[in-house]
Coordinates of C-alpha atoms in Angstrom, one line a residue:
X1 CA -56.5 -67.6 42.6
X2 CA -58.5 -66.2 39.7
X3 CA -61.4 -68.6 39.0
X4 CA -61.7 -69.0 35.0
X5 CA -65.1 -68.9 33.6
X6 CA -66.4 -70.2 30.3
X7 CA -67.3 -68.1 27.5
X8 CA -71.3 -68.9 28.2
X9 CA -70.9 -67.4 31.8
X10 CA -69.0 -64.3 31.2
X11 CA -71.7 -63.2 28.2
X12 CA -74.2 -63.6 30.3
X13 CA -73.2 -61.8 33.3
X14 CA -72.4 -58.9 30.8
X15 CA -75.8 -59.0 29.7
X16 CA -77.3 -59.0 33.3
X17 CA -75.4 -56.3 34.3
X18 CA -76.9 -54.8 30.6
X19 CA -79.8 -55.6 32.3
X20 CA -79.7 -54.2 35.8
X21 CA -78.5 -50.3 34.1
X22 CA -81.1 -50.1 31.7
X23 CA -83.9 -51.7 33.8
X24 CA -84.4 -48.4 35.1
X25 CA -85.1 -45.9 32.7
X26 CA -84.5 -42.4 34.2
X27 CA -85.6 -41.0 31.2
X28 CA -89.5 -41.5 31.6
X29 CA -91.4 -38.9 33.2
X30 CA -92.1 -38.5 36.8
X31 CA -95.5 -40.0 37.8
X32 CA -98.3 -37.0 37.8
X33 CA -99.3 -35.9 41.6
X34 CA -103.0 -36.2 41.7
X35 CA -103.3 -33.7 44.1
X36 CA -100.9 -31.0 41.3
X37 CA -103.6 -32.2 38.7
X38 CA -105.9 -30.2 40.2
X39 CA -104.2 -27.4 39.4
X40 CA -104.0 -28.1 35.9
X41 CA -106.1 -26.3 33.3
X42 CA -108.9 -28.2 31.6
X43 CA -108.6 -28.1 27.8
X44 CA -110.8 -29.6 25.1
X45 CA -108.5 -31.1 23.0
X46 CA -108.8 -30.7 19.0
X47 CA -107.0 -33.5 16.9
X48 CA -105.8 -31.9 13.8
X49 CA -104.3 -34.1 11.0
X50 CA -101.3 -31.6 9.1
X51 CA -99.3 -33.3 6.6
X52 CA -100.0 -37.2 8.5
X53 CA -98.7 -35.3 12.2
X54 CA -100.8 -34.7 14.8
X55 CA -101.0 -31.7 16.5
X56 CA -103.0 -30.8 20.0
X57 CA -104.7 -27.3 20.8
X58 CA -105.7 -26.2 23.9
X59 CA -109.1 -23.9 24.4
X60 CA -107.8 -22.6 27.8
X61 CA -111.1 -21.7 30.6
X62 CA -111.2 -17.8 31.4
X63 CA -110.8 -18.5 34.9
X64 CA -107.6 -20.6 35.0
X65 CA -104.2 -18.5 36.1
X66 CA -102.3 -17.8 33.1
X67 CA -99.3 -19.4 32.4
X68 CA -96.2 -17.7 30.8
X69 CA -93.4 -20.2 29.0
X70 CA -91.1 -17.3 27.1
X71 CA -87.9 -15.8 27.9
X72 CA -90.0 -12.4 27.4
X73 CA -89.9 -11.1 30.5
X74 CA -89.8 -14.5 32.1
X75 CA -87.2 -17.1 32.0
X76 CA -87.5 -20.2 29.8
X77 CA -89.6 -22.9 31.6
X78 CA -92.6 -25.3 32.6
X79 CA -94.0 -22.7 33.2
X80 CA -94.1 -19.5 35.8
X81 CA -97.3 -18.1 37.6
X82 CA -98.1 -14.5 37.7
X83 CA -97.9 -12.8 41.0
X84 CA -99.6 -10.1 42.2
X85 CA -96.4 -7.7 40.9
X86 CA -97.6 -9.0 37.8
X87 CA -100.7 -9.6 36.8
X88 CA -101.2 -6.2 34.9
X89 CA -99.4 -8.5 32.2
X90 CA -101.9 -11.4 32.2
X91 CA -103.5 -10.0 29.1
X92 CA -101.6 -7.3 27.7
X93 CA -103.3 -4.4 26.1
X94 CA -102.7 -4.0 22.1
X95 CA -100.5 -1.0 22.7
X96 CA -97.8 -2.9 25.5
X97 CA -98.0 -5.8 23.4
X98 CA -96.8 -3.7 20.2
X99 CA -94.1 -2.0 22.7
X100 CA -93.6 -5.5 24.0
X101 CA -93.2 -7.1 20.3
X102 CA -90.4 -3.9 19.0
X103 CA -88.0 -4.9 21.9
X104 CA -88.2 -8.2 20.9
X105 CA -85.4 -9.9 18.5
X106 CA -86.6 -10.4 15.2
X107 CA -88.8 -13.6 14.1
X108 CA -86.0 -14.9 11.8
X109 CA -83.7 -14.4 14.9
X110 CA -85.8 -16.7 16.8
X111 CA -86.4 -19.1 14.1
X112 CA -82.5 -19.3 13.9
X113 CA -82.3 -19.8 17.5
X114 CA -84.6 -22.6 17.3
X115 CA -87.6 -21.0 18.7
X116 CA -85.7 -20.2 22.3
X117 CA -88.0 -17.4 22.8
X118 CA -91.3 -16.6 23.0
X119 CA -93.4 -13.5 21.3
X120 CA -96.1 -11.6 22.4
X121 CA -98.2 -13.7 19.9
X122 CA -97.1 -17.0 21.8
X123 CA -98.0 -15.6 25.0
X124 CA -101.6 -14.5 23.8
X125 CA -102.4 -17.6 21.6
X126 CA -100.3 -20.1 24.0
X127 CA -100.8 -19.4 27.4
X128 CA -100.3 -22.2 29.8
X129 CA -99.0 -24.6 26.8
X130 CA -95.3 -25.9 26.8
X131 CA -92.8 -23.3 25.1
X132 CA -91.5 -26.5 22.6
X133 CA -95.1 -28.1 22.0
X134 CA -94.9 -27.6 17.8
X135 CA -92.6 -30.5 17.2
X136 CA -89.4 -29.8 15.5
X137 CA -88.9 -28.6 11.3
X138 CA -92.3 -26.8 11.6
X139 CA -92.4 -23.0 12.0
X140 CA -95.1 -21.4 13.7
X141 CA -97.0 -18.5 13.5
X142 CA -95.1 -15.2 14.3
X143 CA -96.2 -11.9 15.2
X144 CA -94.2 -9.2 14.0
X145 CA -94.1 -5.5 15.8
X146 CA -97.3 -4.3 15.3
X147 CA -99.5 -7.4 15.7
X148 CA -99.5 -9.1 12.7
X149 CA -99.4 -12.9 11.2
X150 CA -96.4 -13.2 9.3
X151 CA -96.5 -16.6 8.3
X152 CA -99.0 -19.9 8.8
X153 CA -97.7 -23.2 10.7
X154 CA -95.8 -25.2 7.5
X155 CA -93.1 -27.1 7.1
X156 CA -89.2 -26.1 6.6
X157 CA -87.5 -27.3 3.0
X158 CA -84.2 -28.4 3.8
X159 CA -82.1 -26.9 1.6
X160 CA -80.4 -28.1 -1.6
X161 CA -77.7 -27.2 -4.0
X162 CA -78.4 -25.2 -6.7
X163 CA -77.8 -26.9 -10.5
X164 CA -74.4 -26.5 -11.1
X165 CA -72.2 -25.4 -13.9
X166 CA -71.5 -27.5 -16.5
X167 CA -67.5 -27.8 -17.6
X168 CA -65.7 -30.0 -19.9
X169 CA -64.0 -32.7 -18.8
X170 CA -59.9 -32.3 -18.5
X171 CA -57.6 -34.6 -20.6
X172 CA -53.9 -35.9 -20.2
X173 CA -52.0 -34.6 -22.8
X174 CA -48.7 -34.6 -22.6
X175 CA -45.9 -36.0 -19.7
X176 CA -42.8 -34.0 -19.3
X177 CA -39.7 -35.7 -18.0
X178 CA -36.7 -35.1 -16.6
X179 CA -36.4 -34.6 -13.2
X180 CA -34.4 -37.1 -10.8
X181 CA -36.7 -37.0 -7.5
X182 CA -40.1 -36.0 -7.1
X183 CA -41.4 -33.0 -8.6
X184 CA -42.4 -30.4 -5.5
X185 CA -43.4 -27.4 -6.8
X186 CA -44.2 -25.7 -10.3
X187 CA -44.7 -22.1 -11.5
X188 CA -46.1 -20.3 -14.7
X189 CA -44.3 -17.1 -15.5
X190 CA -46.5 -13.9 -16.6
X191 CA -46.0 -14.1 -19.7
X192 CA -47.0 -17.5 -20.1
X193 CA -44.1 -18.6 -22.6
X194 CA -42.3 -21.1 -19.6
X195 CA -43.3 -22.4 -16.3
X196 CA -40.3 -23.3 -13.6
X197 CA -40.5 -26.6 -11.7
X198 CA -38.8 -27.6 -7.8
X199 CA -38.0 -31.2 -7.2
X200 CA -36.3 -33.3 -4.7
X201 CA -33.2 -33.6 -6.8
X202 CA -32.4 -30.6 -5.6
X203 CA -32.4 -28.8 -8.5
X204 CA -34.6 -26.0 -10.3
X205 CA -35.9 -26.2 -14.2
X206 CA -37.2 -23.8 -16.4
X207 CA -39.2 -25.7 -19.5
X208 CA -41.4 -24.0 -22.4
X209 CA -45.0 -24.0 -21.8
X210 CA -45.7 -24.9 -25.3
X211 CA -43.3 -27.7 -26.3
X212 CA -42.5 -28.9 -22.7
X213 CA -39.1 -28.9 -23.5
X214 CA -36.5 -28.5 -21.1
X215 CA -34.8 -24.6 -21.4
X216 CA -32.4 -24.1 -18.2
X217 CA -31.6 -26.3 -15.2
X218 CA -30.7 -24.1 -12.1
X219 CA -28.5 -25.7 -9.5
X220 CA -28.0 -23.9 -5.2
X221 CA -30.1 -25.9 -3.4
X222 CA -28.5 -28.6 -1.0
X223 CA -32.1 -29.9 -0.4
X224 CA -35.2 -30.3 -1.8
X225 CA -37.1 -27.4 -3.4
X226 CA -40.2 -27.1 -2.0
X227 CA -40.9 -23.9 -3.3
X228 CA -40.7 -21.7 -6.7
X229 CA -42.3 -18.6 -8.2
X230 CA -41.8 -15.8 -10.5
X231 CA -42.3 -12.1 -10.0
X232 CA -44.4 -10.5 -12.2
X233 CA -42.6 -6.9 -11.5
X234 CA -38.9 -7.6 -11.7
X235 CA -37.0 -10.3 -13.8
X236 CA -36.7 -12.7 -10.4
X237 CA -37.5 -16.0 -9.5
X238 CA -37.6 -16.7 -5.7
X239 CA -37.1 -20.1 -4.4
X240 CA -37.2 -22.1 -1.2
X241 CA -36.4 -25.8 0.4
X242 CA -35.5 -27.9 2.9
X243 CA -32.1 -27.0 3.4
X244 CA -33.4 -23.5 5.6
X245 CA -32.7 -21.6 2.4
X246 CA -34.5 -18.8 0.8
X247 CA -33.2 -17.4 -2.4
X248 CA -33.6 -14.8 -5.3
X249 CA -32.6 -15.7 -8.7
X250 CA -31.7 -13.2 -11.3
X251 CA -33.2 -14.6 -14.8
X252 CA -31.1 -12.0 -17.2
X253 CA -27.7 -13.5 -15.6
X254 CA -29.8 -17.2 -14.3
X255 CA -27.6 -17.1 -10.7
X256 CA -28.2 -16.2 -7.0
X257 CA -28.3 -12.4 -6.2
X258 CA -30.2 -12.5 -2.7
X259 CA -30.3 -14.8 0.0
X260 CA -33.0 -14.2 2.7
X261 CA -31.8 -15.7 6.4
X262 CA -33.4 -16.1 9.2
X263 CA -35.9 -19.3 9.3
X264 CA -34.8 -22.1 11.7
X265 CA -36.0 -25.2 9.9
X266 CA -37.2 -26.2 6.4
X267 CA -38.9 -23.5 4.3
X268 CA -42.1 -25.3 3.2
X269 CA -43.5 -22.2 0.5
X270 CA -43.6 -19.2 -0.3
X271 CA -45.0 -16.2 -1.9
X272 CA -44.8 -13.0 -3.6
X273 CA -47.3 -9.4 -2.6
X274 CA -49.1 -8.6 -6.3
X275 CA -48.6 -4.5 -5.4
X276 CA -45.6 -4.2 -3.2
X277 CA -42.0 -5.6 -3.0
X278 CA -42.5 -7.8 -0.5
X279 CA -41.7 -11.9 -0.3
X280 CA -43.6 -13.9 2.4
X281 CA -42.5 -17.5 3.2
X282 CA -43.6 -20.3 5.8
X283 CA -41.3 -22.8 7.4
X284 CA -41.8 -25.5 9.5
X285 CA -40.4 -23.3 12.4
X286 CA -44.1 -22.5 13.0
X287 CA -43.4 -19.0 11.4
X288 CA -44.1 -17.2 8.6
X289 CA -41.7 -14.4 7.5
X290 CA -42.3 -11.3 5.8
X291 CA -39.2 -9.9 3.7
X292 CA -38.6 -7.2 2.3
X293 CA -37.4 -8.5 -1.5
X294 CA -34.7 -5.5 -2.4
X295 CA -32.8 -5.3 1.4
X296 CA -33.4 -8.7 2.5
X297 CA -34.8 -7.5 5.6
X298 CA -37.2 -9.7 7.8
X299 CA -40.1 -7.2 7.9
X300 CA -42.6 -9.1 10.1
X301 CA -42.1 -12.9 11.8
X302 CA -45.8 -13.9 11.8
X303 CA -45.8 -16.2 14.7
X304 CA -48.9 -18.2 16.5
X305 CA -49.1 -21.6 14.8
X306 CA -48.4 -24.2 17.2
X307 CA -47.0 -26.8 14.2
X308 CA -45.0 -26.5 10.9
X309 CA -46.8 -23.8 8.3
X310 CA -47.3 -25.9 5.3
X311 CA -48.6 -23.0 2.5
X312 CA -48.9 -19.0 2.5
X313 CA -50.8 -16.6 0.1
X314 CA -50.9 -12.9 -0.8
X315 CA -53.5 -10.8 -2.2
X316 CA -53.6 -6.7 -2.2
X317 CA -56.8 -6.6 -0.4
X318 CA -57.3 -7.3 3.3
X319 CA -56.6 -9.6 4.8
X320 CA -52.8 -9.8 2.4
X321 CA -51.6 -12.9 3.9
X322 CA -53.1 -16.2 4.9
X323 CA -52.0 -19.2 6.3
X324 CA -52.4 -22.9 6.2
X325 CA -50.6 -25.4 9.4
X326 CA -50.2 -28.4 10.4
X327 CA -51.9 -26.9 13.6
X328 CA -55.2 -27.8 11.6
X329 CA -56.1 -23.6 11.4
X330 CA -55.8 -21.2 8.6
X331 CA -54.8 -17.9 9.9
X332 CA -55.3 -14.4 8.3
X333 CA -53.3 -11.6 9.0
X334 CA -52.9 -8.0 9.1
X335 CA -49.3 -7.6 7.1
X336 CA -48.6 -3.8 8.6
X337 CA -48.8 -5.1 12.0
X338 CA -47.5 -8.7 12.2
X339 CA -50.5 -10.0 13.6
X340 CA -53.5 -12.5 13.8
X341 CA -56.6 -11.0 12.3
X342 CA -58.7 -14.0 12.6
X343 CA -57.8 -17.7 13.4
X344 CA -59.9 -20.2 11.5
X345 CA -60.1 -23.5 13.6
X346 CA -62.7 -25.5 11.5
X347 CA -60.4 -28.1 10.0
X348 CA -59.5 -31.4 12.0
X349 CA -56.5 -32.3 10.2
X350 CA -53.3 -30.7 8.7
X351 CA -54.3 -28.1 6.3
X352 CA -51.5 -28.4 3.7
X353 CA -53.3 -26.2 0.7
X354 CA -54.4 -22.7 0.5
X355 CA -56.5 -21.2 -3.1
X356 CA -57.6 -17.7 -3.8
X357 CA -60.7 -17.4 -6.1
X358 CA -59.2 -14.7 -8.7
X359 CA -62.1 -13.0 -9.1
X360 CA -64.5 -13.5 -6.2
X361 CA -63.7 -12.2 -2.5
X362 CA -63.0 -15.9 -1.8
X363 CA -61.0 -18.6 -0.7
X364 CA -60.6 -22.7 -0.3
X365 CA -58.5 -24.7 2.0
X366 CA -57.4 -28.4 1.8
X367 CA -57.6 -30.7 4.4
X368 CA -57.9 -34.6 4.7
X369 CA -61.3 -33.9 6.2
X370 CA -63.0 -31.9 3.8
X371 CA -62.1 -29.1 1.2
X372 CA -63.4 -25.6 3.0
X373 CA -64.5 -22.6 1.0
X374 CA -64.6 -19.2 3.1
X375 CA -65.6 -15.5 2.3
X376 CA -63.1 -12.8 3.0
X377 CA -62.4 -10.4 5.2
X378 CA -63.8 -12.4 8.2
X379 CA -63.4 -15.8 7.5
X380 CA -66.9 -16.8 7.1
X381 CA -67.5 -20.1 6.6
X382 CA -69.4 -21.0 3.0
X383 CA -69.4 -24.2 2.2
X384 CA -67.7 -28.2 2.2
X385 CA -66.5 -29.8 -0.5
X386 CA -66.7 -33.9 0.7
X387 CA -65.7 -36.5 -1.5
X388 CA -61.6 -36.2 -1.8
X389 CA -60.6 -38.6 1.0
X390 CA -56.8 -38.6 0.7
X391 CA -54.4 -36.3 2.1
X392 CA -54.3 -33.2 -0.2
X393 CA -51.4 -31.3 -1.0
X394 CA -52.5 -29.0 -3.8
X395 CA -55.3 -26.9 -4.6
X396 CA -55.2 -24.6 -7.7
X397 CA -59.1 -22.7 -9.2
X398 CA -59.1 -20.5 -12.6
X399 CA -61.8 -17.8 -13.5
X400 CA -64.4 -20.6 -14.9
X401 CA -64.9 -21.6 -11.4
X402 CA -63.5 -25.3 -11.8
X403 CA -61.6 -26.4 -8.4
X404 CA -58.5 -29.0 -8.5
X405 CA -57.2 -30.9 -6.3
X406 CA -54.1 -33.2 -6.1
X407 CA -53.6 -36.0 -3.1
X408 CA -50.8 -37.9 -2.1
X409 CA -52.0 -41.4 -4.1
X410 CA -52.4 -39.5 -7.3
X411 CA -56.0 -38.7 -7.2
X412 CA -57.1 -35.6 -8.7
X413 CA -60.6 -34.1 -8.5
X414 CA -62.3 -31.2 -10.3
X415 CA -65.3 -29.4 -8.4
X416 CA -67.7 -26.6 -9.4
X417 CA -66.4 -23.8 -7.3
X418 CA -70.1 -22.3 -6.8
X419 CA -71.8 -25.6 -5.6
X420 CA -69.0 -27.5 -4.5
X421 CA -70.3 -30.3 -6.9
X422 CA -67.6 -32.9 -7.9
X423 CA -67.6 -33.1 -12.4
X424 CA -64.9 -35.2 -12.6
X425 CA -62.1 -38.3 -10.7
X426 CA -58.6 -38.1 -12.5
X427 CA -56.1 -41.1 -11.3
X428 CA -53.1 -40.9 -14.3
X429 CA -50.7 -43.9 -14.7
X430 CA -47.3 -43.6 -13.2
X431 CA -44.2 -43.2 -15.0
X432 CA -43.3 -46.5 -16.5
X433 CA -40.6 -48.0 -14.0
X434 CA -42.2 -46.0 -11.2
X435 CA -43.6 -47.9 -8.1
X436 CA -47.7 -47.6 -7.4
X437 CA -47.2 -45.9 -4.3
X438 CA -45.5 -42.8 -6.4
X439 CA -48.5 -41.4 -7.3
X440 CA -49.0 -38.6 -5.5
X441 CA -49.5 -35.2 -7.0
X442 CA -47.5 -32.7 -4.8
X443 CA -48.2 -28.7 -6.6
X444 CA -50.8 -28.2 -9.8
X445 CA -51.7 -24.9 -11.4
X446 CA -53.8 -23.4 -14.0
X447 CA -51.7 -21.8 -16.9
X448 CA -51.8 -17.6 -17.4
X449 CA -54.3 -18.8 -20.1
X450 CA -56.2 -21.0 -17.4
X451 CA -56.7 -23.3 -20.8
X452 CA -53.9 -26.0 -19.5
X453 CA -53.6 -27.6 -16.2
X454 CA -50.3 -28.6 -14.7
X455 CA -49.5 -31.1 -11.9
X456 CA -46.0 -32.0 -10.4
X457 CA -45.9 -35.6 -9.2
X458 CA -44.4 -38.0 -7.0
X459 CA -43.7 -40.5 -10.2
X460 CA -40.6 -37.3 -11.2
X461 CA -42.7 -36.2 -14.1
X462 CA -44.7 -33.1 -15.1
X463 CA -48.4 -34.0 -16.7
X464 CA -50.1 -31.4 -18.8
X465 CA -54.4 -31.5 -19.3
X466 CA -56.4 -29.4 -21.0
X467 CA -59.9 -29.1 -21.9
X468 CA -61.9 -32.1 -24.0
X469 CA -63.0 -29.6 -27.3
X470 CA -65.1 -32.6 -28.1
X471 CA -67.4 -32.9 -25.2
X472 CA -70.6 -31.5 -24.8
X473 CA -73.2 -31.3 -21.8
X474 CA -74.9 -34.0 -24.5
X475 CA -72.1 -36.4 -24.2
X476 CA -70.8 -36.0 -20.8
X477 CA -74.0 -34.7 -18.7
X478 CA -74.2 -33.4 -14.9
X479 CA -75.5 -36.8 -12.9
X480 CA -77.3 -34.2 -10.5
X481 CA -78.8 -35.1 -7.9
X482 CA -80.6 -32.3 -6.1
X483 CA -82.5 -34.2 -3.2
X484 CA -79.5 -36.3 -2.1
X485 CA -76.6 -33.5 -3.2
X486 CA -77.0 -30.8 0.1
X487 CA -74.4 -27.9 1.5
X488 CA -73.4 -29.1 4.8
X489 CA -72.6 -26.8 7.4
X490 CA -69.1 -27.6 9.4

């Protein structure tokens, strides 16, 4: 029988058994050996005072053994003896040390590796001291190839963001209605004169970009449309859903001419090659497809995602298509042979939005975690963007630099693309009628003009923002903050 103790007891056992671990701390160092102290070289220790921090040099006798503590030629360590074998090394000459010094990495190498080796310099200046005796976010003295002091013992800046931009705030507008279920995706044509919205009603509509009036409603789908865009080479607008289906619209006779088979589950988006007839698309299959827009063929399944691909994008240079999942990677991938170039695994979450910079070699991917900028053709990683805690669906950035995104509870923020700094927090009102919780924002995109935003939302409507004319950096000034505002890395 289980004997029940009071409240009183069972705190204080836990605490004596708190006790009893930490009692011991394994962590102190191991009691000096009088007998190994003899051993030990006598140094006249010089206190000097740097910036409030004390630091300790050693004026080592001539008669002491010396110590090497570098990975050069020795490994990393208290500390190893020279042997006999070795002792043509206890003080180098000036012409093995400059030898010595060219096979070693460079100084900014080591600095990066957080001083992990040692340089001719530290063996001459530091023999018989601990390899990690500067304390740490102080840089030593280095000695290049060739002998000489590159830079005096002073203290790392941490580095800050650069000043950014200043843009004008964005506006609401104008609201466009007329959809029956959420509005998925949305589209600007080339020309600029009419953008093309998907929504959940199953149906596609084609509005002008100037009135926001409603020109042609386009009806195939037996799902929701998840996906629309218009080519900027052939009259067509391609479109894809939920119900498996790709399709190709032809706008001089506004009905189906292709269908493009071959996905096993919902198509999630899609997109169109800016030099060559080709149409890419990503399902929640876990695939992306490569067709081939006049025969319909399936050029290329792009397959290696463990989880639904949520968004897809082209570009003419390489890498031409790059993919966001579920899987929480990007991918990039070489479209003439179907395969992984690079696999981005930086994101913890689903990455649901994928933006091309349209004039820099750059891209940005959305994530519940963070916003990700990255430098083509590698992947590199640039910079977050923290701040936009909410799951994002949408990420659309015009020529001015300025970076949207739209989250599932209606949030909308607008960062400086170059310093990642956060201008402006847009939450719009739902629709009248509409419940709170349809808020989200679902697809957004800059205008051919890049002068007019537009978002599609979970409330059925289309909202419409442009630049405040009135605002200056007098009125609405950058609250910048450079010592607290910092890139962070990962």
């Amino acid at each position: 029988e289980v004997q029940k103790h009071s409240v009183h007891t069972l705190v204080f056992r836990s605490l004596k058994r708190t006790h009893d671990m930490f009692v011991a701390d394994n962590a102190k160092p191991i009691p000096l050996d009088e007998e190994s102290q003899k051993f030990r070289c006598f140094c006249t220790v010089n206190s000097v005072i740097l910036r409030g921090e004390k630091y300790w040099s050693c004026k080592v006798r001539q008669e002491v053994e010396y110590m090497v503590t570098g990975t050069h030629p020795y490994p990393s360590g208290p500390g190893v003896a020279l042997t006999a074998d070795t002792k043509v090394q206890r003080m180098p000459s000036e012409s093995a040390a400059q030898s010595l010094a060219v096979a070693l990495p460079a100084s900014q190498s080591r600095l990066d590796a957080n001083r992990t080796a040692a340089g001719v310099g530290d063996i001459y200046r530091h023999a018989g001291i601990s390899e990690r005796s500067q304390p740490p976010g102080m840089s030593g003295a280095m000695v290049e190839a060739g002998g000489n002091k590159n830079s005096a013992l002073m203290p790392k800046k941490a580095p800050t963001m650069p000043k950014p931009q200043w843009h004008p705030p964005w506006k609401l507008y104008r609201v466009i209605s007329g959809h029956l279920g959420w509005v998925r995706c949305i589209a600007v044509e080339p020309g600029n004169q009419w953008f093309v919205t998907g929504s959940a009603d199953r149906t596609i509509k084609i509005w002008d970009l100037a009135s926001g009036k409603l020109k042609l409603s386009l009806t195939g789908h037996i799902s929701t449309v998840r996906g629309v865009i218009v080519s900027a080479r052939s009259p067509y607008l391609f479109s894809c859903g939920e119900d498996k289906q790709v399709k190709c619209w032809d706008l001089e006779y506004n009905k189906v001419i292709r269908h493009y088979h071959g996905h096993l589950s919902a198509v999630y988006g899609l997109d169109l090659h800016p030099t060559i007839d080709v149409l890419v698309t990503c399902s929640r299959d876990s695939t992306a497809r490569i067709w081939d827009v006049r025969t319909k063929a399936s050029v290329h399944t792009l397959s290696g995602h463990t989880n639904a691909v949520a968004t897809v994008k082209c570009q003419a240079a390489e890498p031409q298509i790059i993919t966001g999942s579920h899987d929480t990677t990007i991918r990039l991938w070489d479209l003439v042979a179907g395969k992984t170039r690079v696999t981005l695994t930086n994101h913890k979450k689903s990455v649901r939005a994928v933006v091309l910079h349209p004039r820099h070699y750059t891209f940005a991917s959305g994530s519940p975690d963070n916003i990700k900028q990255w430098k083509f053709p590698d992947g590199s990683f640039i910079q977050n963007l923290s701040g936009h805690n909410a799951i994002i669906n949408t990420l659309a950035v015009n020529s001015d630099g300025v970076l949207v995104s739209g989250a599932d509870n209606g949030t909308m923020h607008l960062w400086d693309w170059r310093t990642g700094y956060n201008f402006q927090r847009v939450h719009a009102a739902v629709q009248p009628g509409s419940l709170d919780s349809e808020s989200g924002i679902f697809a957004c995109v800059f205008d051919q003009s890049e002068s007019r935003l537009l978002t599609a939302e979970a409330d059925k409507t289309i909202k419409v923002y442009k630049e405040d004319d009135t605002a200056t950096e007098e009125t609405h000034p950058v609250s910048w903050k450079p010592e607290i505002i910092k890139r962070k890395r990962f």
